[in-house]
Amino acid sequence: MTQRRPIVDALIQHQNREPISFHVPGHKHGILSGLPKEIQSALHYDLTELTGLDDLHYPEEAIKDAQLLLAEAYGAKESFLLVNGSTVGNLTMIHAVCKEGDVVIVQRNSHKSIFHALELARLRPVYVSPQWDEESMTAAGVPLKAMEAAIEAYPEAKAVVLTYPNYYGMVSDELRTIIALCHKKDMPVLVDEAHGAHFQAGLPFPVSSLVLGADVVVQSAHKTLPAMTMGSFLHVGSNRVSVKKIQKYLRMFQSSSPSYLILASLDDARSYLQNYSQPDIRVFIEKRARFLSSLRMIPYLTVVESDDPLKIMLRVDHHSGYQLKQQLEQAGIEVELADLFQVLLILPLLKQWHAYPFAEIRSRLKVAVLGLEREARQETKLMVQQQLDVTVPELSFEEIDLADQEWISYTQIIGRIAAGMVIPYPPGIPLMVAGEKWTLTKVEELMNYLASKAQIQGDHRLESKQLPVLQQGAPENK
């Protein structure tokens, strides 16, 4: 363990000299800013690549030291700080491994940034369906059997892209075997581990995919560690992936003016995790257990635990998660997301001296749940599509771009090929991806989301009940 925070220390040392700014950014240490005073004070550290502060794209000093400490903390061959979120990490790892036209095996319930990376790189995705998890009522990991079928059908695949854990903290106990199978076929495994940056703390948290043998792992430090929004990590775990190519694409995709506030928060988050002790874990688990026990005493409320102790799901029978979320917000509680059945809470990764108002939270939750019981009941039919283990889009990304498109009512869309993504957000997992064919089940699932007033991102005109499809007669893959 180490208390060192090279980037934080460099910023403090720089400010102790009380320099006068004749450089960017234009707020001049916050002097010209009209933001609230609390934010203005942080702008003293919103700097650029000055002497002594290093350069993210060619690090030689504080940033280099911070990345070496990061790799040491996670047991990686090499690690990188990301200031453009896990999105830039996902773009980078896919471009660093694949070239245009390559076949890539991809977990179908991946984040939208994975699909954007596939499209930008002009790859040929093979989608592997996840298994349905009855406990969390979500799509979880890819079963080993499905991965075996995908590799057998597409042995020419250049990489495998997986998500672990899923948004709700559910993990696959087959991942180690899946990674070993991919390596046996000389396929690097790229993992979007956005919600697992804290796994390195050890039991009772799940094991990181990096420990299980993944070749590149991307983590959102801002999701579960005390980093600022957009702060993420990328770890290279093996020699199957070129570190030089990772560096090349990070220079392309990351901002040429990286935020030193985000970099400092990543440095601090790594130190926080690296110094997270067994007594810290013990106190956290004890506080969590008391909190969950108190929640289970609230009438009508069901508490569902995840594989990840930081995640819990709350449900109220005969009411959607969106209804519960609205009541909770009125009670002053903001949750991570709502879906058709539940809300998701991400607990704080507390250390032993931290206080958190669990008693007050429990009191507000009770008020929200009792208020929900006075609302009209909402029955949502669960639509779990019986998908094939392995599927491919009807058309390539290039064919979709070249094909003529039209907008039609979603009441007439069954059997048509989607021309864009439809994404319930959060969690950002596409319901439909361009090139896939609309089915009755997919339309019914969309209708459920709309009836529950879920936020839908992507290519749509849902206010007029229209979605884009390829015009009839567009060529289909056979």
Short mmCIF file of C-alpha atoms in Angstrom, two decimals:
data_model
loop_
_atom_site.label_atom_id
_atom_site.label_comp_id
_atom_site.label_asym_id
_atom_site.label_seq_id
_atom_site.Cartn_x
_atom_site.Cartn_y
_atom_site.Cartn_z
CA MET A 1 0.00 0.00 0.00
CA THR A 2 1.09 3.56 -0.65
CA GLN A 3 -0.18 6.97 0.30
CA ARG A 4 1.55 8.57 -2.73
CA ARG A 5 -0.59 10.65 -5.09
CA PRO A 6 1.86 12.08 -7.65
CA ILE A 7 -0.63 14.14 -9.66
CA VAL A 8 -2.33 15.57 -6.57
CA ASP A 9 1.05 16.44 -5.07
CA ALA A 10 2.25 18.10 -8.30
CA LEU A 11 -0.87 20.29 -8.44
CA ILE A 12 -0.46 21.35 -4.81
CA GLN A 13 3.21 22.17 -5.30
CA HIS A 14 2.38 24.21 -8.40
CA GLN A 15 -0.31 26.24 -6.61
CA ASN A 16 1.92 26.84 -3.58
CA ARG A 17 4.14 28.94 -5.87
CA GLU A 18 1.14 31.26 -6.47
CA PRO A 19 1.85 31.64 -10.22
CA ILE A 20 0.12 34.21 -12.40
CA SER A 21 -1.68 32.71 -15.38
CA PHE A 22 -1.01 33.80 -18.95
CA HIS A 23 -2.07 30.40 -20.31
CA VAL A 24 -5.27 28.48 -20.94
CA PRO A 25 -7.88 27.89 -19.57
CA GLY A 26 -9.43 31.30 -19.93
CA HIS A 27 -11.01 31.50 -16.48
CA LYS A 28 -7.50 32.34 -15.09
CA HIS A 29 -7.56 30.24 -11.93
CA GLY A 30 -11.27 30.96 -11.56
CA ILE A 31 -10.90 34.76 -11.37
CA LEU A 32 -13.15 35.34 -14.40
CA SER A 33 -15.62 32.61 -13.56
CA GLY A 34 -19.21 33.38 -12.64
CA LEU A 35 -19.73 29.92 -11.17
CA PRO A 36 -20.65 29.43 -7.50
CA LYS A 37 -17.74 30.05 -5.12
CA GLU A 38 -17.48 26.37 -4.22
CA ILE A 39 -16.78 25.53 -7.88
CA GLN A 40 -14.55 28.56 -8.40
CA SER A 41 -12.20 27.34 -5.68
CA ALA A 42 -11.62 24.10 -7.59
CA LEU A 43 -10.68 26.05 -10.72
CA HIS A 44 -7.32 26.91 -9.15
CA TYR A 45 -6.38 23.33 -10.03
CA ASP A 46 -7.99 23.28 -13.49
CA LEU A 47 -4.69 23.67 -15.31
CA THR A 48 -2.94 22.69 -18.51
CA GLU A 49 0.37 20.97 -19.41
CA LEU A 50 2.64 23.32 -17.50
CA THR A 51 6.20 22.64 -16.34
CA GLY A 52 6.07 20.11 -13.54
CA LEU A 53 2.55 18.89 -14.37
CA ASP A 54 3.51 16.41 -17.11
CA ASP A 55 1.59 15.51 -20.30
CA LEU A 56 -1.06 12.79 -20.38
CA HIS A 57 -0.25 11.81 -23.95
CA TYR A 58 3.53 11.62 -23.41
CA PRO A 59 3.92 11.17 -19.65
CA GLU A 60 7.37 11.37 -18.10
CA GLU A 61 6.79 12.76 -14.59
CA ALA A 62 3.78 12.83 -12.22
CA ILE A 63 1.33 11.24 -14.64
CA LYS A 64 3.80 8.48 -15.49
CA ASP A 65 4.30 7.80 -11.78
CA ALA A 66 0.53 7.76 -11.20
CA GLN A 67 0.03 5.23 -14.00
CA LEU A 68 2.80 3.01 -12.65
CA LEU A 69 1.14 3.07 -9.24
CA LEU A 70 -2.18 2.24 -10.92
CA ALA A 71 -0.71 -0.78 -12.70
CA GLU A 72 0.83 -1.92 -9.42
CA ALA A 73 -2.48 -1.56 -7.58
CA TYR A 74 -4.37 -3.67 -10.13
CA GLY A 75 -1.62 -6.13 -11.06
CA ALA A 76 -1.68 -5.01 -14.70
CA LYS A 77 1.11 -5.13 -17.25
CA GLU A 78 0.40 -1.45 -17.95
CA SER A 79 -2.39 0.93 -16.94
CA PHE A 80 -3.69 4.22 -18.28
CA LEU A 81 -5.71 7.12 -16.86
CA LEU A 82 -8.76 8.06 -18.95
CA VAL A 83 -10.39 11.50 -18.86
CA ASN A 84 -13.09 10.80 -21.44
CA GLY A 85 -14.86 8.01 -19.57
CA SER A 86 -14.94 4.29 -20.21
CA THR A 87 -16.32 5.12 -23.64
CA VAL A 88 -12.84 6.15 -24.81
CA GLY A 89 -11.39 2.99 -23.30
CA ASN A 90 -13.87 0.82 -25.16
CA LEU A 91 -13.17 2.62 -28.43
CA THR A 92 -9.43 2.25 -27.88
CA MET A 93 -9.25 -1.43 -26.98
CA ILE A 94 -11.36 -2.48 -29.97
CA HIS A 95 -9.43 -0.34 -32.47
CA ALA A 96 -6.10 -1.50 -31.03
CA VAL A 97 -6.93 -5.16 -31.64
CA CYS A 98 -9.09 -5.18 -34.78
CA LYS A 99 -8.95 -3.83 -38.29
CA GLU A 100 -11.73 -3.12 -40.78
CA GLY A 101 -13.62 -6.22 -41.84
CA ASP A 102 -12.54 -8.38 -38.90
CA VAL A 103 -15.05 -10.68 -37.24
CA VAL A 104 -15.54 -9.93 -33.53
CA ILE A 105 -17.58 -11.94 -31.04
CA VAL A 106 -19.57 -9.52 -28.85
CA GLN A 107 -21.82 -9.93 -25.84
CA ARG A 108 -25.22 -8.65 -27.00
CA ASN A 109 -26.07 -6.73 -23.82
CA SER A 110 -22.99 -4.54 -24.15
CA HIS A 111 -23.03 -0.80 -23.56
CA LYS A 112 -23.79 1.48 -26.52
CA SER A 113 -20.14 2.61 -26.63
CA ILE A 114 -19.12 -0.93 -27.65
CA PHE A 115 -21.53 -0.85 -30.59
CA HIS A 116 -20.26 2.60 -31.56
CA ALA A 117 -16.70 1.22 -31.55
CA LEU A 118 -17.73 -1.69 -33.77
CA GLU A 119 -19.33 0.70 -36.24
CA LEU A 120 -16.42 3.15 -36.28
CA ALA A 121 -13.94 0.33 -36.89
CA ARG A 122 -16.20 -1.23 -39.57
CA LEU A 123 -16.11 -4.65 -37.96
CA ARG A 124 -18.33 -7.68 -38.51
CA PRO A 125 -19.94 -8.41 -35.14
CA VAL A 126 -21.22 -11.80 -34.06
CA TYR A 127 -23.59 -11.34 -31.14
CA VAL A 128 -23.74 -13.86 -28.30
CA SER A 129 -26.90 -13.73 -26.19
CA PRO A 130 -26.60 -13.42 -22.41
CA GLN A 131 -28.54 -15.60 -20.03
CA TRP A 132 -31.48 -14.20 -18.09
CA ASP A 133 -30.88 -13.81 -14.36
CA GLU A 134 -34.09 -14.48 -12.44
CA GLU A 135 -32.81 -12.95 -9.21
CA SER A 136 -31.98 -9.52 -10.61
CA MET A 137 -34.50 -9.78 -13.49
CA THR A 138 -31.84 -8.63 -15.93
CA ALA A 139 -29.72 -9.97 -18.75
CA ALA A 140 -26.46 -11.08 -17.13
CA GLY A 141 -23.36 -12.81 -18.52
CA VAL A 142 -22.77 -14.98 -21.57
CA PRO A 143 -22.97 -18.73 -20.80
CA LEU A 144 -19.98 -20.89 -21.66
CA LYS A 145 -22.11 -23.05 -23.97
CA ALA A 146 -23.07 -20.02 -26.09
CA MET A 147 -19.45 -18.86 -26.30
CA GLU A 148 -18.34 -22.33 -27.40
CA ALA A 149 -20.96 -22.25 -30.14
CA ALA A 150 -19.83 -18.79 -31.32
CA ILE A 151 -16.16 -19.75 -31.47
CA GLU A 152 -16.94 -22.98 -33.30
CA ALA A 153 -19.08 -21.15 -35.86
CA TYR A 154 -16.65 -18.22 -36.28
CA PRO A 155 -13.09 -19.50 -35.64
CA GLU A 156 -11.72 -16.58 -37.68
CA ALA A 157 -12.85 -14.07 -35.00
CA LYS A 158 -10.05 -11.69 -34.03
CA ALA A 159 -11.32 -10.81 -30.55
CA VAL A 160 -14.03 -11.39 -27.98
CA VAL A 161 -15.72 -8.42 -26.27
CA LEU A 162 -17.50 -9.06 -22.96
CA THR A 163 -19.22 -7.06 -20.22
CA TYR A 164 -18.51 -7.95 -16.59
CA PRO A 165 -20.29 -7.32 -14.29
CA ASN A 166 -23.59 -6.22 -15.74
CA TYR A 167 -25.00 -2.85 -14.67
CA TYR A 168 -26.73 -4.46 -11.68
CA GLY A 169 -23.53 -6.05 -10.36
CA MET A 170 -24.23 -9.63 -11.46
CA VAL A 171 -21.15 -11.63 -12.49
CA SER A 172 -20.53 -14.87 -14.36
CA ASP A 173 -18.89 -17.79 -12.56
CA GLU A 174 -17.88 -19.12 -15.99
CA LEU A 175 -15.77 -16.14 -17.04
CA ARG A 176 -12.41 -17.69 -16.17
CA THR A 177 -13.24 -20.74 -18.30
CA ILE A 178 -14.51 -18.55 -21.14
CA ILE A 179 -11.30 -16.50 -21.14
CA ALA A 180 -9.18 -19.67 -21.15
CA LEU A 181 -11.22 -21.01 -24.09
CA CYS A 182 -10.71 -17.79 -26.07
CA HIS A 183 -6.98 -17.81 -25.38
CA LYS A 184 -6.75 -21.42 -26.52
CA LYS A 185 -8.13 -20.19 -29.85
CA ASP A 186 -5.69 -17.23 -29.82
CA MET A 187 -8.50 -14.69 -29.36
CA PRO A 188 -7.78 -11.76 -27.01
CA VAL A 189 -10.54 -10.98 -24.53
CA LEU A 190 -11.55 -7.33 -24.12
CA VAL A 191 -13.74 -6.58 -21.09
CA ASP A 192 -15.93 -3.59 -20.35
CA GLU A 193 -15.70 -3.72 -16.55
CA ALA A 194 -17.16 -0.26 -16.05
CA HIS A 195 -18.86 -1.23 -12.79
CA GLY A 196 -15.97 -3.20 -11.30
CA ALA A 197 -13.22 -0.70 -10.51
CA HIS A 198 -13.60 -1.52 -6.80
CA PHE A 199 -13.33 -5.30 -7.19
CA GLN A 200 -9.60 -5.09 -6.49
CA ALA A 201 -10.48 -4.42 -2.84
CA GLY A 202 -10.95 -8.18 -2.47
CA LEU A 203 -13.58 -10.33 -0.80
CA PRO A 204 -16.54 -10.10 -0.45
CA PHE A 205 -16.43 -8.20 -3.75
CA PRO A 206 -16.28 -10.27 -6.95
CA VAL A 207 -12.97 -11.02 -8.66
CA SER A 208 -11.94 -8.63 -11.43
CA SER A 209 -11.80 -9.97 -14.99
CA LEU A 210 -8.19 -8.73 -15.04
CA VAL A 211 -7.38 -11.33 -12.36
CA LEU A 212 -9.30 -13.93 -14.37
CA GLY A 213 -7.01 -13.41 -17.37
CA ALA A 214 -8.65 -10.74 -19.54
CA ASP A 215 -6.25 -9.03 -21.96
CA VAL A 216 -7.66 -5.48 -21.75
CA VAL A 217 -10.02 -4.24 -19.03
CA VAL A 218 -11.74 -0.85 -18.92
CA GLN A 219 -13.18 0.44 -15.62
CA SER A 220 -15.22 3.51 -14.71
CA ALA A 221 -13.46 4.74 -11.58
CA HIS A 222 -16.14 7.41 -11.21
CA LYS A 223 -18.92 4.84 -10.81
CA THR A 224 -17.85 3.14 -7.58
CA LEU A 225 -14.59 4.83 -6.51
CA PRO A 226 -14.30 8.50 -5.39
CA ALA A 227 -13.27 9.84 -8.82
CA MET A 228 -14.87 12.65 -10.77
CA THR A 229 -17.33 11.93 -13.55
CA MET A 230 -15.54 10.83 -16.77
CA GLY A 231 -12.60 9.43 -14.82
CA SER A 232 -11.76 5.86 -15.85
CA PHE A 233 -8.95 3.32 -16.04
CA LEU A 234 -7.67 1.07 -18.84
CA HIS A 235 -5.51 -1.94 -17.93
CA VAL A 236 -3.50 -4.14 -20.28
CA GLY A 237 -3.16 -7.62 -18.81
CA SER A 238 -1.13 -9.57 -21.35
CA ASN A 239 1.18 -9.49 -24.35
CA ARG A 240 -1.67 -10.44 -26.70
CA VAL A 241 -2.46 -6.75 -27.11
CA SER A 242 0.07 -4.14 -28.25
CA VAL A 243 0.63 -1.43 -25.65
CA LYS A 244 1.90 0.84 -28.43
CA LYS A 245 -1.40 0.52 -30.27
CA ILE A 246 -3.32 1.24 -27.06
CA GLN A 247 -1.23 4.41 -26.64
CA LYS A 248 -1.77 5.35 -30.28
CA TYR A 249 -5.54 5.20 -30.10
CA LEU A 250 -5.73 6.88 -26.70
CA ARG A 251 -3.89 9.83 -28.25
CA MET A 252 -6.44 9.86 -31.05
CA PHE A 253 -9.61 9.47 -28.99
CA GLN A 254 -8.79 11.33 -25.77
CA SER A 255 -8.95 15.08 -25.50
CA SER A 256 -5.74 16.95 -26.34
CA SER A 257 -6.62 19.20 -23.38
CA PRO A 258 -7.15 16.70 -20.55
CA SER A 259 -8.72 17.82 -17.29
CA TYR A 260 -6.21 17.92 -14.43
CA LEU A 261 -9.11 17.87 -11.99
CA ILE A 262 -10.19 14.50 -13.38
CA LEU A 263 -6.60 13.25 -13.45
CA ALA A 264 -6.09 14.26 -9.81
CA SER A 265 -9.34 12.58 -8.80
CA LEU A 266 -8.20 9.37 -10.53
CA ASP A 267 -4.89 9.53 -8.68
CA ASP A 268 -6.80 9.97 -5.42
CA ALA A 269 -9.29 7.17 -6.25
CA ARG A 270 -6.44 4.73 -6.91
CA SER A 271 -4.87 5.66 -3.58
CA TYR A 272 -8.27 5.28 -1.85
CA LEU A 273 -8.66 1.74 -3.19
CA GLN A 274 -5.03 0.75 -2.65
CA ASN A 275 -5.39 1.73 1.02
CA TYR A 276 -8.81 0.14 1.52
CA SER A 277 -8.09 -2.18 4.45
CA GLN A 278 -9.67 -5.31 5.90
CA PRO A 279 -11.04 -3.27 8.85
CA ASP A 280 -12.60 -0.91 6.27
CA ILE A 281 -14.26 -3.85 4.51
CA ARG A 282 -15.50 -5.30 7.79
CA VAL A 283 -17.09 -2.02 8.91
CA PHE A 284 -18.65 -1.46 5.48
CA ILE A 285 -20.21 -4.94 5.47
CA GLU A 286 -21.56 -4.48 8.99
CA LYS A 287 -23.15 -1.12 8.14
CA ARG A 288 -24.56 -2.54 4.92
CA ALA A 289 -26.10 -5.53 6.73
CA ARG A 290 -27.82 -3.29 9.30
CA PHE A 291 -29.11 -1.01 6.56
CA LEU A 292 -30.55 -3.86 4.48
CA SER A 293 -32.11 -5.42 7.57
CA SER A 294 -33.87 -2.15 8.36
CA LEU A 295 -35.14 -1.83 4.76
CA ARG A 296 -36.63 -5.32 4.84
CA MET A 297 -38.88 -4.19 7.70
CA ILE A 298 -40.61 -1.62 5.45
CA PRO A 299 -44.04 -2.92 4.35
CA TYR A 300 -44.46 -3.75 0.63
CA LEU A 301 -40.72 -3.27 -0.09
CA THR A 302 -38.58 -6.11 -1.47
CA VAL A 303 -34.80 -5.87 -1.24
CA VAL A 304 -32.74 -7.88 -3.74
CA GLU A 305 -29.00 -8.30 -3.29
CA SER A 306 -26.48 -8.44 -6.12
CA ASP A 307 -23.25 -10.39 -6.54
CA ASP A 308 -21.61 -7.01 -5.87
CA PRO A 309 -22.24 -5.80 -2.30
CA LEU A 310 -22.29 -2.18 -3.55
CA LYS A 311 -25.45 -2.82 -5.58
CA ILE A 312 -28.97 -3.44 -4.26
CA MET A 313 -32.31 -3.48 -6.03
CA LEU A 314 -35.59 -2.30 -4.50
CA ARG A 315 -39.04 -3.41 -5.70
CA VAL A 316 -42.64 -2.77 -4.77
CA ASP A 317 -45.14 -5.30 -6.07
CA HIS A 318 -47.53 -4.10 -8.77
CA HIS A 319 -45.55 -0.90 -9.35
CA SER A 320 -42.83 -0.19 -11.87
CA GLY A 321 -39.34 0.91 -10.98
CA TYR A 322 -40.12 4.23 -12.68
CA GLN A 323 -43.02 4.83 -10.29
CA LEU A 324 -40.81 4.01 -7.31
CA LYS A 325 -38.03 6.26 -8.61
CA GLN A 326 -40.45 9.19 -8.86
CA GLN A 327 -41.59 8.73 -5.26
CA LEU A 328 -38.02 8.40 -4.03
CA GLU A 329 -37.00 11.60 -5.78
CA GLN A 330 -39.87 13.41 -4.12
CA ALA A 331 -38.50 12.12 -0.81
CA GLY A 332 -35.04 13.45 -1.66
CA ILE A 333 -33.41 10.13 -2.63
CA GLU A 334 -31.78 9.86 -6.05
CA VAL A 335 -31.19 6.36 -7.36
CA GLU A 336 -28.84 5.14 -10.09
CA LEU A 337 -31.57 3.92 -12.42
CA ALA A 338 -35.07 2.54 -12.70
CA ASP A 339 -36.35 -0.19 -14.98
CA LEU A 340 -39.69 -1.85 -15.52
CA PHE A 341 -39.54 -3.69 -12.19
CA GLN A 342 -37.14 -2.01 -9.76
CA VAL A 343 -34.70 0.73 -8.87
CA LEU A 344 -30.96 0.22 -8.48
CA LEU A 345 -28.99 1.75 -5.62
CA ILE A 346 -25.19 2.02 -5.61
CA LEU A 347 -23.96 2.12 -2.04
CA PRO A 348 -20.89 4.17 -1.05
CA LEU A 349 -17.61 2.30 -0.61
CA LEU A 350 -17.24 3.57 2.95
CA LYS A 351 -14.11 3.46 5.05
CA GLN A 352 -14.40 2.85 8.76
CA TRP A 353 -14.42 6.54 9.77
CA HIS A 354 -17.02 7.59 7.20
CA ALA A 355 -20.55 8.41 8.31
CA TYR A 356 -23.56 8.02 6.04
CA PRO A 357 -27.18 8.89 6.98
CA PHE A 358 -28.60 5.36 6.71
CA ALA A 359 -31.29 5.96 9.37
CA GLU A 360 -32.53 9.06 7.54
CA ILE A 361 -32.43 7.21 4.21
CA ARG A 362 -34.52 4.39 5.67
CA SER A 363 -37.07 6.90 6.99
CA ARG A 364 -37.39 8.60 3.61
CA LEU A 365 -37.64 5.25 1.82
CA LYS A 366 -40.54 4.25 4.01
CA VAL A 367 -42.39 7.48 3.20
CA ALA A 368 -41.78 6.93 -0.53
CA VAL A 369 -42.98 3.32 -0.49
CA LEU A 370 -46.13 4.14 1.46
CA GLY A 371 -46.80 7.00 -0.95
CA LEU A 372 -46.40 4.60 -3.86
CA GLU A 373 -49.07 2.31 -2.43
CA ARG A 374 -51.58 5.13 -2.88
CA GLU A 375 -50.82 5.26 -6.62
CA ALA A 376 -52.56 3.19 -9.28
CA ARG A 377 -51.09 -0.27 -9.68
CA GLN A 378 -49.18 -0.98 -12.86
CA GLU A 379 -48.84 -4.51 -14.15
CA THR A 380 -45.88 -5.06 -16.46
CA LYS A 381 -45.63 -8.22 -18.47
CA LEU A 382 -42.13 -9.69 -18.49
CA MET A 383 -40.94 -10.27 -22.04
CA VAL A 384 -37.88 -12.51 -22.12
CA GLN A 385 -37.11 -13.26 -25.75
CA GLN A 386 -35.94 -16.78 -26.50
CA GLN A 387 -32.96 -15.77 -28.59
CA LEU A 388 -30.56 -17.94 -30.48
CA ASP A 389 -27.21 -18.23 -28.73
CA VAL A 390 -25.36 -16.73 -31.70
CA THR A 391 -26.71 -14.15 -34.16
CA VAL A 392 -25.33 -11.77 -36.79
CA PRO A 393 -26.89 -8.53 -38.08
CA GLU A 394 -28.87 -8.74 -41.29
CA LEU A 395 -26.53 -6.20 -42.91
CA SER A 396 -23.02 -4.83 -42.40
CA PHE A 397 -22.46 -1.28 -41.13
CA GLU A 398 -21.37 -0.21 -44.60
CA GLU A 399 -24.48 -1.71 -46.23
CA ILE A 400 -26.66 0.08 -43.68
CA ASP A 401 -24.99 3.41 -44.44
CA LEU A 402 -25.47 2.94 -48.19
CA ALA A 403 -29.07 1.67 -48.01
CA ASP A 404 -32.09 3.93 -48.33
CA GLN A 405 -34.02 4.46 -45.12
CA GLU A 406 -37.56 5.43 -44.19
CA TRP A 407 -39.52 6.26 -41.07
CA ILE A 408 -42.52 4.09 -40.23
CA SER A 409 -44.85 3.60 -37.30
CA TYR A 410 -43.62 1.09 -34.73
CA THR A 411 -47.01 -0.60 -35.05
CA GLN A 412 -45.92 -1.72 -38.53
CA ILE A 413 -42.27 -2.45 -37.84
CA ILE A 414 -42.25 -6.21 -37.15
CA GLY A 415 -40.00 -7.97 -39.67
CA ARG A 416 -38.28 -4.77 -40.78
CA ILE A 417 -34.54 -4.12 -40.42
CA ALA A 418 -33.61 -1.38 -37.94
CA ALA A 419 -31.65 1.55 -39.38
CA GLY A 420 -30.52 2.89 -36.00
CA MET A 421 -30.16 2.12 -32.32
CA VAL A 422 -32.95 2.31 -29.75
CA ILE A 423 -31.47 2.59 -26.27
CA PRO A 424 -33.31 2.66 -22.92
CA TYR A 425 -31.06 4.87 -20.77
CA PRO A 426 -29.83 4.12 -18.25
CA PRO A 427 -28.38 1.51 -18.46
CA GLY A 428 -27.45 2.29 -22.08
CA ILE A 429 -27.81 -1.25 -23.44
CA PRO A 430 -29.44 -1.07 -26.88
CA LEU A 431 -32.83 -2.69 -27.27
CA MET A 432 -32.15 -2.66 -31.00
CA VAL A 433 -28.95 -2.19 -33.02
CA ALA A 434 -28.81 -1.08 -36.65
CA GLY A 435 -28.96 -4.14 -38.89
CA GLU A 436 -31.10 -6.24 -36.56
CA LYS A 437 -34.66 -7.26 -37.44
CA TRP A 438 -37.58 -6.08 -35.33
CA THR A 439 -39.55 -8.91 -33.72
CA LEU A 440 -42.87 -9.00 -31.89
CA THR A 441 -41.04 -9.45 -28.59
CA LYS A 442 -38.81 -6.43 -29.23
CA VAL A 443 -41.80 -4.25 -30.11
CA GLU A 444 -43.68 -5.36 -26.99
CA GLU A 445 -40.60 -4.60 -24.89
CA LEU A 446 -40.42 -1.12 -26.42
CA MET A 447 -44.11 -0.59 -25.67
CA ASN A 448 -43.49 -1.52 -22.05
CA TYR A 449 -40.69 1.03 -21.80
CA LEU A 450 -42.88 3.73 -23.35
CA ALA A 451 -45.84 2.93 -21.11
CA SER A 452 -43.54 3.28 -18.09
CA LYS A 453 -42.22 6.63 -19.41
CA ALA A 454 -38.64 5.39 -19.63
CA GLN A 455 -36.03 7.61 -21.26
CA ILE A 456 -35.17 6.32 -24.74
CA GLN A 457 -32.00 7.44 -26.54
CA GLY A 458 -30.92 6.70 -30.08
CA ASP A 459 -32.46 7.11 -33.52
CA HIS A 460 -36.19 7.60 -33.15
CA ARG A 461 -39.17 9.91 -33.44
CA LEU A 462 -41.13 8.24 -30.69
CA GLU A 463 -43.14 11.38 -29.99
CA SER A 464 -44.80 10.64 -33.36
CA LYS A 465 -44.50 6.83 -32.91
CA GLN A 466 -41.92 6.46 -35.70
CA LEU A 467 -38.67 4.53 -36.03
CA PRO A 468 -36.14 4.35 -38.90
CA VAL A 469 -35.90 1.16 -40.97
CA LEU A 470 -34.26 0.18 -44.22
CA GLN A 471 -36.51 0.50 -47.23
CA GLN A 472 -38.06 -2.70 -48.49
CA GLY A 473 -35.83 -4.50 -50.95
CA ALA A 474 -32.56 -3.73 -49.18
CA PRO A 475 -30.22 -6.71 -49.45
CA GLU A 476 -30.14 -9.16 -46.54
CA ASN A 477 -27.29 -11.47 -45.54
CA LYS A 478 -28.08 -15.10 -46.19
#
